[in-house]
Coordinates of N, CA and C and ligand atoms in Angstrom, one line a residue:
X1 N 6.6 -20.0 -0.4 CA 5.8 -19.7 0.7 C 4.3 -19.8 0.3
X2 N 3.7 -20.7 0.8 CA 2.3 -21.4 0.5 C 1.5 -20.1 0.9
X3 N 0.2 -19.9 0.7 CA -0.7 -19.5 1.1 C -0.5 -17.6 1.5
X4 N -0.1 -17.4 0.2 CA 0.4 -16.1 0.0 C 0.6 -15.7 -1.1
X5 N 0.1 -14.3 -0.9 CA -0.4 -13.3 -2.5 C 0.4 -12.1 -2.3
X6 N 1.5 -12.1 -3.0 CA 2.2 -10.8 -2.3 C 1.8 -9.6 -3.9
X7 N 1.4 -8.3 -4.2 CA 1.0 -7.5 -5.0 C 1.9 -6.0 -4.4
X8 N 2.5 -5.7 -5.6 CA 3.0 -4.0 -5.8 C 2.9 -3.6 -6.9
X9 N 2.8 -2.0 -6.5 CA 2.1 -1.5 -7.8 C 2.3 0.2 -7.1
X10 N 2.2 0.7 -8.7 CA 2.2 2.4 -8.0 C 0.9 2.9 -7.5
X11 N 0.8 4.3 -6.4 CA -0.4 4.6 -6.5 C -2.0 4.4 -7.4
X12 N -2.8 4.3 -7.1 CA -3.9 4.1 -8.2 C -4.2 3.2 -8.8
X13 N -3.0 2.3 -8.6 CA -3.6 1.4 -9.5 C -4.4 0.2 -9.4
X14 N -4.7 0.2 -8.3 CA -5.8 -0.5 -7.9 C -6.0 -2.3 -6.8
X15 N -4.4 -1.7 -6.2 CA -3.9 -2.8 -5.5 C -5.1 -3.0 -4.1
X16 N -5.2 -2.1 -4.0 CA -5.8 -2.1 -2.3 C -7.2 -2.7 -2.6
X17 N -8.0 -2.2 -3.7 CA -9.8 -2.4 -3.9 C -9.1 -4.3 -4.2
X18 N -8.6 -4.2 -5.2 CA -8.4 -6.2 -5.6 C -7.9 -7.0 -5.0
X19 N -6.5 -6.3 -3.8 CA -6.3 -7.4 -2.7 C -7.0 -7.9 -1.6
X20 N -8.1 -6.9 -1.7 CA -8.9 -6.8 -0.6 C -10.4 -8.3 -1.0
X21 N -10.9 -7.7 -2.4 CA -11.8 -8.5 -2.5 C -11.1 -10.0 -3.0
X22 N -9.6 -10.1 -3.6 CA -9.1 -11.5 -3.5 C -9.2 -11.8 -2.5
X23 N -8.6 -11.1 -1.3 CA -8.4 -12.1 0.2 C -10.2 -12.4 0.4
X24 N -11.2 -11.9 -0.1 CA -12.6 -11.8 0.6 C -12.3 -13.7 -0.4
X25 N -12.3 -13.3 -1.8 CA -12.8 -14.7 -2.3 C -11.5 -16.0 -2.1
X26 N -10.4 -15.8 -1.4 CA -9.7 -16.8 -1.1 C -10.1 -17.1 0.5
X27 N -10.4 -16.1 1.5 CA -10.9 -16.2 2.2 C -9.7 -16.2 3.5
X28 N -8.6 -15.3 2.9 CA -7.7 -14.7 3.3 C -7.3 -13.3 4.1
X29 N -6.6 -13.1 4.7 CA -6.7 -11.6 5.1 C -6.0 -10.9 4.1
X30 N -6.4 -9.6 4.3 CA -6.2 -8.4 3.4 C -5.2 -7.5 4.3
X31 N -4.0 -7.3 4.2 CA -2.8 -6.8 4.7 C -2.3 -5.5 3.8
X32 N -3.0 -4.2 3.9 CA -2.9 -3.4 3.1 C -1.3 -2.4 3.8
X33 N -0.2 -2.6 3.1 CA 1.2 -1.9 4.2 C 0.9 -0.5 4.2
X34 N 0.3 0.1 3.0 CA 0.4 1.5 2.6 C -0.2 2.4 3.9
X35 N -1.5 1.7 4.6 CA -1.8 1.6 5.4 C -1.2 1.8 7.0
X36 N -0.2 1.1 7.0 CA 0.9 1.0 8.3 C 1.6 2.4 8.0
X37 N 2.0 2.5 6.9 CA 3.4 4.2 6.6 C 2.6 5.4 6.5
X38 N 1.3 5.0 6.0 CA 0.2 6.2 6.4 C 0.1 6.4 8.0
X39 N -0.6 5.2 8.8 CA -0.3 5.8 10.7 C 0.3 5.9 11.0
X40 N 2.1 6.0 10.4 CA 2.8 6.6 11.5 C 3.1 7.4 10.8
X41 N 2.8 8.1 10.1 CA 2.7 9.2 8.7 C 1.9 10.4 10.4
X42 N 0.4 9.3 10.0 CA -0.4 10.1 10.7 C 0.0 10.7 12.4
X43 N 0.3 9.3 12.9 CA 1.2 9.8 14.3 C 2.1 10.9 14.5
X44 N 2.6 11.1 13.5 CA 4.1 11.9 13.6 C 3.5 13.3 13.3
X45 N 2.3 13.9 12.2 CA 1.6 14.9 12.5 C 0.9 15.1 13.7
X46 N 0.1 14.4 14.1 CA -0.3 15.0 15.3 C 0.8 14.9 16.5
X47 N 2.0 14.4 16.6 CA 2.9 14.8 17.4 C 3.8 15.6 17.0
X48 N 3.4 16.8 16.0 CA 4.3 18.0 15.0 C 5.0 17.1 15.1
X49 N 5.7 16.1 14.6 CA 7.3 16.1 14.4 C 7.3 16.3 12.9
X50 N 8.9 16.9 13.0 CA 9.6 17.6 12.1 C 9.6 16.2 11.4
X51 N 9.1 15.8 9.5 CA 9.8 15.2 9.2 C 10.9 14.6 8.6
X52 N 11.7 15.9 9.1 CA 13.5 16.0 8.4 C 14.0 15.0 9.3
X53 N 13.2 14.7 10.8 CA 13.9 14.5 11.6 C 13.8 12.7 12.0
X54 N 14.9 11.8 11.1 CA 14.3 10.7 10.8 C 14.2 9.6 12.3
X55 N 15.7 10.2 13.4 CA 15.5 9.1 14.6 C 13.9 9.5 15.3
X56 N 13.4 11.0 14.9 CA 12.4 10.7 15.5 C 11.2 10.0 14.8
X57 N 11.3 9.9 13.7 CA 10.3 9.0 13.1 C 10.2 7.7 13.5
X58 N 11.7 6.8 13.6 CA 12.1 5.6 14.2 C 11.6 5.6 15.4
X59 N 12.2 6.5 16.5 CA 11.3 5.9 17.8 C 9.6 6.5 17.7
X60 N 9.2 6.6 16.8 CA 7.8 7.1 16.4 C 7.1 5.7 16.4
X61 N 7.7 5.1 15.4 CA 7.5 3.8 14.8 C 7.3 2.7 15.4
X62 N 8.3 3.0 16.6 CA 8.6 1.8 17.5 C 7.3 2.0 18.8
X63 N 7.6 3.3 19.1 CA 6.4 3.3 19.9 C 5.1 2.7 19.8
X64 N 4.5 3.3 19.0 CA 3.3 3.3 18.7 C 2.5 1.5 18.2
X65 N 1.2 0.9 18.3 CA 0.6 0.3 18.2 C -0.1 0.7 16.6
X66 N 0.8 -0.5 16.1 CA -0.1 -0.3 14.5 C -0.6 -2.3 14.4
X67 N -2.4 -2.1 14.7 CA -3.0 -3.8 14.6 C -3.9 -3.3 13.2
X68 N -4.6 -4.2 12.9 CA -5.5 -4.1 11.9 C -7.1 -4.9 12.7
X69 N -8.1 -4.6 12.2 CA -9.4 -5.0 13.0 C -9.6 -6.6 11.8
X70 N -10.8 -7.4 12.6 CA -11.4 -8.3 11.5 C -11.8 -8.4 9.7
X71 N -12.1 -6.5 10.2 CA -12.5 -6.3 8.6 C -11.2 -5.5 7.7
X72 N -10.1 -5.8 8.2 CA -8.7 -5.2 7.3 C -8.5 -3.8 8.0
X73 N -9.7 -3.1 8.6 CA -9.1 -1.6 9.1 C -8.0 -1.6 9.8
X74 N -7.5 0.0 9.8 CA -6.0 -0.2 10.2 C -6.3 0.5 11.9
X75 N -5.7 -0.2 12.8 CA -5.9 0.4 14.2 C -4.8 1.3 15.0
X76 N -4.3 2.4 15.1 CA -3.1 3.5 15.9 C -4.0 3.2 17.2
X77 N -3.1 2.3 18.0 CA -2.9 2.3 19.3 C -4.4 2.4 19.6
X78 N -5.0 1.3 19.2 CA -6.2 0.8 18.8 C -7.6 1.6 18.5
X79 N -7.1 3.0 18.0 CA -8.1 3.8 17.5 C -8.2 3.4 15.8
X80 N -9.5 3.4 15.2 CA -10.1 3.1 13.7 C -9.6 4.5 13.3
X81 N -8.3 4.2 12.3 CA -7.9 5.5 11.7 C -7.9 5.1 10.3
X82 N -8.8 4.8 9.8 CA -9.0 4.0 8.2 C -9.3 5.3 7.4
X83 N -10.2 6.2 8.0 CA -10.5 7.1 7.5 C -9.4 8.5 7.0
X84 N -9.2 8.6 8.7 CA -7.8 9.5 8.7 C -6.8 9.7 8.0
X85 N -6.5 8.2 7.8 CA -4.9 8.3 7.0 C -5.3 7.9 5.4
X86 N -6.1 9.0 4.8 CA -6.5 9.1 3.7 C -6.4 10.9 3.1
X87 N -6.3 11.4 4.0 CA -5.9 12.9 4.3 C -5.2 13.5 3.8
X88 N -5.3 15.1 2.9 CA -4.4 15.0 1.9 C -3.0 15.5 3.0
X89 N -3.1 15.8 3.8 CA -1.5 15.8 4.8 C -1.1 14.7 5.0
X90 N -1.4 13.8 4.9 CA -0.8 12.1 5.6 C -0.3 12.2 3.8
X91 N -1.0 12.1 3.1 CA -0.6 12.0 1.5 C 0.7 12.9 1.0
X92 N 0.7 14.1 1.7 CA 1.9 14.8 1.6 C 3.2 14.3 2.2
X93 N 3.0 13.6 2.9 CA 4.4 13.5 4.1 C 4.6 11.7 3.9
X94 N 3.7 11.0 4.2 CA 3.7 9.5 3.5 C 5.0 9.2 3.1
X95 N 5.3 9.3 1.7 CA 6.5 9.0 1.1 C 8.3 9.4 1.3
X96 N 8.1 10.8 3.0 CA 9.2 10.6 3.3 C 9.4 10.1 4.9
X97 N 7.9 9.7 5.3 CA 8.0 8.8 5.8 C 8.6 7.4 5.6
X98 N 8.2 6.8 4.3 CA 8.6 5.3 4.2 C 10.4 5.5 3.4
X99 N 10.5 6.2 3.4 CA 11.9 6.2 2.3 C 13.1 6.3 3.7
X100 N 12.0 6.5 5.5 CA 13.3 5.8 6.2 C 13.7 4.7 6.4
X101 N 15.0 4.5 6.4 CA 15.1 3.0 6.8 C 14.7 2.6 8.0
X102 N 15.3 2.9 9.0 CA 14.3 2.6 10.4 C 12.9 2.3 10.6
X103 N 12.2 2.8 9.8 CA 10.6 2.8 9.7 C 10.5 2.0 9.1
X104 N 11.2 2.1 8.2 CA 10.6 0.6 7.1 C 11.1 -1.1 7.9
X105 N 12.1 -1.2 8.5 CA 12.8 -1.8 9.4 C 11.4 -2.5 10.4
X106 N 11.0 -1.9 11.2 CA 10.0 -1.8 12.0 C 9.2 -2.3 11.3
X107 N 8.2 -1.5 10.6 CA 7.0 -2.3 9.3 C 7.2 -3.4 9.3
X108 N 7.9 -3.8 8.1 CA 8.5 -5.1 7.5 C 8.6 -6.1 8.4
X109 N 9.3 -6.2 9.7 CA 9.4 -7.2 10.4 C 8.3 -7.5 10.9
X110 N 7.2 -6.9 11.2 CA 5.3 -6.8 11.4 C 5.2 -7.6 10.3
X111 N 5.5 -6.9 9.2 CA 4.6 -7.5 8.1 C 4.9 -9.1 8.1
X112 N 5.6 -9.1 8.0 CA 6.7 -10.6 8.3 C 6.2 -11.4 9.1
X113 N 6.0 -11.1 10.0 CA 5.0 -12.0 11.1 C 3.6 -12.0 11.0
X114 N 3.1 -11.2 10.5 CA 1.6 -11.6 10.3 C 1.6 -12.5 8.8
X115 N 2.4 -12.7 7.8 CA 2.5 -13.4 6.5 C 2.9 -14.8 7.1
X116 N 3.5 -15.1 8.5 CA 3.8 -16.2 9.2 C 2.9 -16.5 9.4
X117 N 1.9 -16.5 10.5 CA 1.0 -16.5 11.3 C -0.3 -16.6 10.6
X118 N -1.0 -16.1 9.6 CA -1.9 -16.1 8.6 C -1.7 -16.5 6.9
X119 N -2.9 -16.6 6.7 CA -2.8 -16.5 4.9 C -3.1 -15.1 4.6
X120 N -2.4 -14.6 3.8 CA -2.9 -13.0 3.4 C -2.9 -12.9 2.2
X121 N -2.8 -11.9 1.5 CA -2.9 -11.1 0.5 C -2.6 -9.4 1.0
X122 N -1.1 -9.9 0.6 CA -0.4 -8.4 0.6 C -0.5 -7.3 -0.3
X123 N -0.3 -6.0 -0.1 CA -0.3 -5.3 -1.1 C 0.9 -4.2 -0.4
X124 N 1.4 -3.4 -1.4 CA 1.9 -2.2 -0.8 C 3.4 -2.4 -2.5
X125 N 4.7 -1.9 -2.0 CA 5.7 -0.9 -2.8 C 6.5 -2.5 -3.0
X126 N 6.8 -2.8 -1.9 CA 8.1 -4.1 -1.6 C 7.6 -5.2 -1.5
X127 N 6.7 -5.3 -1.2 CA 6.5 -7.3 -0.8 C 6.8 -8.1 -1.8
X128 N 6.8 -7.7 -3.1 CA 7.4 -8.8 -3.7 C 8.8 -9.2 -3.3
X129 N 9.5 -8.2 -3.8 CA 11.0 -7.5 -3.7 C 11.7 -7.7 -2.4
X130 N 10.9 -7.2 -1.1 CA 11.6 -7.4 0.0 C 11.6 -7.8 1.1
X131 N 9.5 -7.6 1.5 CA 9.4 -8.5 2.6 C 9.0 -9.8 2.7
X132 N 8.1 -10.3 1.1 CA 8.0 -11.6 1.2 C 8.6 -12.3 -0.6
X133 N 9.6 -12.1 -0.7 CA 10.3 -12.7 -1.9 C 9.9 -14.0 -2.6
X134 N 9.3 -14.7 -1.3 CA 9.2 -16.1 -1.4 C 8.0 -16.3 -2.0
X135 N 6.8 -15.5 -1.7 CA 5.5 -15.4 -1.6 C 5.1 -16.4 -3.0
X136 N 4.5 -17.2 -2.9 CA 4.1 -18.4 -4.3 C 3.5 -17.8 -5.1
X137 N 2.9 -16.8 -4.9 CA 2.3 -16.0 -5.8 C 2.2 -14.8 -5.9
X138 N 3.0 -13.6 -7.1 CA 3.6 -12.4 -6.6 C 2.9 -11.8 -8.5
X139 N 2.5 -10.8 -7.8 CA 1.9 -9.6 -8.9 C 2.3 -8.1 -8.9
X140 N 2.8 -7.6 -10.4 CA 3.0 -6.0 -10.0 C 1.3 -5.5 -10.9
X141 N 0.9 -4.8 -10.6 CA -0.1 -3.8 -10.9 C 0.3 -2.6 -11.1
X142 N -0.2 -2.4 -12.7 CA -0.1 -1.0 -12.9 C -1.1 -0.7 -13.9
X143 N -0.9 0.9 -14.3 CA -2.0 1.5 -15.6 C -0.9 2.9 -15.9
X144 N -1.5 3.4 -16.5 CA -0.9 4.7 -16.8 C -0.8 5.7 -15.7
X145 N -0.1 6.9 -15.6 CA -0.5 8.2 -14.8 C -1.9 8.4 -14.9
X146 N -2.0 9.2 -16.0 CA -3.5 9.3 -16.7 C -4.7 8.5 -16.0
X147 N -4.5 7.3 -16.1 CA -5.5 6.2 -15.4 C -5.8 6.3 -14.4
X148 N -4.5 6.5 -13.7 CA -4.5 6.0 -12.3 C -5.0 7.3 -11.6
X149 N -4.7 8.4 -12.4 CA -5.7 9.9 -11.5 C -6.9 9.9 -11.7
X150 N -7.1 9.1 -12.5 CA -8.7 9.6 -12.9 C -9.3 8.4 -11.8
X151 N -8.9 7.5 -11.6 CA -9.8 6.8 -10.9 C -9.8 6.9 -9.3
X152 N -8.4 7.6 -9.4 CA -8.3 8.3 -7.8 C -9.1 9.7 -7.4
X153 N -9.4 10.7 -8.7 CA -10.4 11.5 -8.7 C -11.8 10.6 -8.7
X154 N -12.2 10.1 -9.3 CA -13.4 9.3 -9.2 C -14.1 9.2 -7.6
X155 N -12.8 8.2 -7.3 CA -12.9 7.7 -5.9 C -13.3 8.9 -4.6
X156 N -12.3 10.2 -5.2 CA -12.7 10.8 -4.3 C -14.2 12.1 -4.3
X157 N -14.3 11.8 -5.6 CA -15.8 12.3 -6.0 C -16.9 11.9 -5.7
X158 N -16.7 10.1 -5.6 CA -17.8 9.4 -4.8 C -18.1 9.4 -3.6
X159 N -16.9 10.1 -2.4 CA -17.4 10.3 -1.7 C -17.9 11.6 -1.1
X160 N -18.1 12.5 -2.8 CA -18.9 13.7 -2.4 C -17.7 14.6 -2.0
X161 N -16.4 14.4 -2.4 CA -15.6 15.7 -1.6 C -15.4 16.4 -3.0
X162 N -14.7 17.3 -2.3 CA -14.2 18.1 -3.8 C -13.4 17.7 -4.0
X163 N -12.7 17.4 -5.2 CA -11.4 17.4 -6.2 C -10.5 17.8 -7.4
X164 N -9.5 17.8 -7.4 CA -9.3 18.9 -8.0 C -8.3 17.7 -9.7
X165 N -8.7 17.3 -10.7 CA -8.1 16.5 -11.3 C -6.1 16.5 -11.3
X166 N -6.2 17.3 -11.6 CA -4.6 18.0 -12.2 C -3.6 18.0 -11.0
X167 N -4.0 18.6 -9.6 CA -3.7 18.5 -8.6 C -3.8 17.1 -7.9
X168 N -4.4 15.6 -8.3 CA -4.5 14.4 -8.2 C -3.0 14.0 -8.7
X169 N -3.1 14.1 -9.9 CA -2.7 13.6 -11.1 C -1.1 13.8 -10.8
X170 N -0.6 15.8 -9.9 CA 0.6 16.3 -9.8 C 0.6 14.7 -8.5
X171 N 0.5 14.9 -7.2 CA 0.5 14.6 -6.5 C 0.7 13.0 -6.3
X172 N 0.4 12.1 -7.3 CA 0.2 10.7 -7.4 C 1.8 10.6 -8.2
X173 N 1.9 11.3 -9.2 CA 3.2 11.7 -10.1 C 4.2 11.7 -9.1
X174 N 4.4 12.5 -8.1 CA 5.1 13.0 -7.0 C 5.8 11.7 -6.0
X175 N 4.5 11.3 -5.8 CA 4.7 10.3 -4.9 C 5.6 9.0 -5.6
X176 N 4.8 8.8 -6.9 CA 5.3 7.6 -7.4 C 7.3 8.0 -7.3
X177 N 7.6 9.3 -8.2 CA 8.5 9.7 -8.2 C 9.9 8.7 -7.1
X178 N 9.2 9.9 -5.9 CA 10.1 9.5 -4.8 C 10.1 8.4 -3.9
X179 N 9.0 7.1 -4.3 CA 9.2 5.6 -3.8 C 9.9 5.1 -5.3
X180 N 9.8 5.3 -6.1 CA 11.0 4.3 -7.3 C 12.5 5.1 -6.9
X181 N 12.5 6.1 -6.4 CA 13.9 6.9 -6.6 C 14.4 6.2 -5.3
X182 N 13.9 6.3 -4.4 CA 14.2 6.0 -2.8 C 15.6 5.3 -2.4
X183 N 16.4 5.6 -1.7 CA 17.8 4.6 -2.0 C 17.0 2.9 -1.1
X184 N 16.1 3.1 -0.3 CA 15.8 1.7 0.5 C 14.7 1.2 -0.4
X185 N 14.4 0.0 -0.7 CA 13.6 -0.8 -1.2 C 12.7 0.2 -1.8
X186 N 13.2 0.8 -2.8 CA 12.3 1.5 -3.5 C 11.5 0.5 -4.9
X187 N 10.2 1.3 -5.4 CA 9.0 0.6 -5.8 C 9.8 -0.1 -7.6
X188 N 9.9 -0.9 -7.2 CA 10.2 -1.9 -9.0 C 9.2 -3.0 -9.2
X189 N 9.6 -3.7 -10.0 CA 8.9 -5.0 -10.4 C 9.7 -6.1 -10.2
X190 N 9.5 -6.8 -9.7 CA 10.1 -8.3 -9.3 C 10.2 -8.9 -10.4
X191 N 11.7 -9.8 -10.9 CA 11.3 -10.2 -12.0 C 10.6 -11.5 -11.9
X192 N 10.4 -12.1 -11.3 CA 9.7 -13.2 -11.4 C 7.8 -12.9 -10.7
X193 N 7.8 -11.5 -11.3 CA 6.4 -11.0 -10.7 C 5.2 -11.0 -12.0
X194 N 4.1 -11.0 -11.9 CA 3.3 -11.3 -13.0 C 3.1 -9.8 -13.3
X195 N 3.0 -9.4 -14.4 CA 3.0 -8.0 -14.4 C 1.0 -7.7 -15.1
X196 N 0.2 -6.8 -14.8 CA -1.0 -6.8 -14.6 C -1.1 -5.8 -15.0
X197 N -1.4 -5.3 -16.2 CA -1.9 -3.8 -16.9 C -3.3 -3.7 -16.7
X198 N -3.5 -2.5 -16.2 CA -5.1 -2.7 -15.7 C -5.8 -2.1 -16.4
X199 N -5.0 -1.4 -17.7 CA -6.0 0.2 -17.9 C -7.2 -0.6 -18.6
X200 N -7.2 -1.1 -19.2 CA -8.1 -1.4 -19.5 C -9.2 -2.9 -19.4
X201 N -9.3 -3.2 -18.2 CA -9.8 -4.1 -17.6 C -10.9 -3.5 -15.9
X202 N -11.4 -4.2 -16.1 CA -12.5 -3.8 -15.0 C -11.8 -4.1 -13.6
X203 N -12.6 -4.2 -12.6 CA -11.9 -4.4 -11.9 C -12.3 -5.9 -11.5
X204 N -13.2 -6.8 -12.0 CA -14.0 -7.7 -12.3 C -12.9 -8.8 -12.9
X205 N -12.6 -8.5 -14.2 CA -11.9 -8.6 -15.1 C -10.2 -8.7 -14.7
X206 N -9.7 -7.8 -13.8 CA -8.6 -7.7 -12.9 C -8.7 -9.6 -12.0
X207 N -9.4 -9.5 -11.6 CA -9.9 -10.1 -10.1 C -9.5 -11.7 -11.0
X208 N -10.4 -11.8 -12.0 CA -10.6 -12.9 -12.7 C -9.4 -13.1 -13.3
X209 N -8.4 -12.7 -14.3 CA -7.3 -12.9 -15.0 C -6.2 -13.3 -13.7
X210 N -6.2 -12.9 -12.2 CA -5.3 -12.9 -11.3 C -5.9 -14.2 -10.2
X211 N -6.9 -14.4 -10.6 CA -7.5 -16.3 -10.1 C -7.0 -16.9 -10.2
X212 N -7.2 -17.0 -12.0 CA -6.7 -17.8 -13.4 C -5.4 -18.2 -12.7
X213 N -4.3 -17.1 -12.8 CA -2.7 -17.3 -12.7 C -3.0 -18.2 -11.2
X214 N -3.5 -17.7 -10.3 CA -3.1 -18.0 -8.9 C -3.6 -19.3 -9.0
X215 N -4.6 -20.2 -9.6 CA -5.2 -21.6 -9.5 C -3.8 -22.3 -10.7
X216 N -3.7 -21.7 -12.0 CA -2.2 -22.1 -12.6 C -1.4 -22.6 -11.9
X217 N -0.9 -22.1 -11.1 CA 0.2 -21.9 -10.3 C 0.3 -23.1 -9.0
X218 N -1.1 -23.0 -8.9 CA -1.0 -23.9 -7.4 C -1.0 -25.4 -8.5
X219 N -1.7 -25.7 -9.2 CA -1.7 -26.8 -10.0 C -0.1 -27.3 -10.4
Ligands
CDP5 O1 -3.2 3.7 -2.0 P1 -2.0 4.5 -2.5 O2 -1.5 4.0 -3.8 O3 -2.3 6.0 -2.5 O4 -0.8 4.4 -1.5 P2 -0.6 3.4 -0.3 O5 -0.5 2.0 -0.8 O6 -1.5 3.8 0.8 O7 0.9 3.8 0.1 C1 1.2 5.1 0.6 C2 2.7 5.3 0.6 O8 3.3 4.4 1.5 C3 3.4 5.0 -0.7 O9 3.4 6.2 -1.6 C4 4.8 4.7 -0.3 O10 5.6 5.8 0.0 C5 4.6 4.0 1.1 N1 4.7 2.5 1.0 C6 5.9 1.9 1.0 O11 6.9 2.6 1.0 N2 6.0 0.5 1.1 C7 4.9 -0.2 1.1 N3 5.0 -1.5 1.2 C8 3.6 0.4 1.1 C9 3.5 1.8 1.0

């Protein structure tokens, strides 16, 4: 599958900031999925639903309008909820959101047609593994726990909020947990995926080593 960057990786580690500025320097779109299981994360809170309660999450899913804007923001039923579904409640609930199958079902076939229809640069748990297998060019991203909190505390210090390190650090732990455990396309490494240790690479340095392979490759 030509003209496709499919990337997974656990929390933090830095899929979303580098798929974003690859698609800026391939000149591709930036298809962040984490994004999609966050709004209907978000939808389902402000419609209290129960999330034990999985058919209602499915017709949640189905309902609802999840687009993306020119600049990658993610659009609920064409409201800019980029900001929103960054919340530590969307962050709480998130992961038993995506561990339904129905929801993921829904997603996936989206995501699938916009990987048709466009060049992107994926990111999210599965795209190697499940939604786009094919993808010519597939990367896992990772760093340590350790790593990956600190730069998620960072992030959220920059923008002046409070944070709390340890309570990052439980919470990212948590999550990762229950997307590798998940019985449906839970988070692994493709074996035919480039595997990308970040900890100690910039994100400069990230960007550049993941060129390299991708101009390799097309050659
Ligand atoms: O940015 P961060 O690493 O915090 O997470 P995200 O990429 O926004 O993804 C949020 C959650 O959505 C993950 O913890 C997974 O539970 C789920 N997810 C998924 O199951 N499959 C994807 N392709 C992307 C995200």
């Amino acid at each position: 599958m030509e003209n496709v960057v499919a990337i997974d990786g656990p929390g933090g580690a830095g899929k979303s900031t580098i798929a974003r500025l690859l698609a800026q320097k391939l000149n591709y779109l930036h298809l962040d999925t984490g994004a999609m299981y966050r709004a209907v994360t978000l939808a389902a809170l402000r419609e209290d639903i129960d999330f034990n309660q999985q058919e209602k999450l499915i017709e949640l899913a189905r309902k609802i309008d999840i687009s993306f804007d020119q600049k990658g923001e993610i659009l609920l039923d064409g409201e800019n909820v980029s900001e929103e579904i960054r919340k530590a409640e969307v962050n709480k609930h998130v992961s038993q959101t995506a561990a339904v199958k129905g929801v993921r079902d829904v997603l996936v076939k989206k995501q699938q047609q916009l990987a048709q229809n466009n060049k992107v640069v994926m990111d999210g748990r599965d795209i190697t593994t499940v939604v786009l297998p094919e993808a010519d060019h597939k990367f896992f991203l990772t760093a340590s726990l350790e790593e990956r909190a600190r730069r998620r505390y960072q992030e959220v210090r920059s923008k002046n909020k409070d944070a709390d390190f340890e309570k990052i650090k439980e919470s990212i732990a948590r999550r990762d947990k229950m997307d590798s455990e998940r019985e449906h396309s839970p988070l692994k490494k493709a074996e035919d995926a480039v595997l990308v240790d970040t900890i100690n690479l910039s994100i400069d340095e990230v960007l550049a080593k993941m060129i390299e392979i991708i101009e390799g490759e097309v050659q």
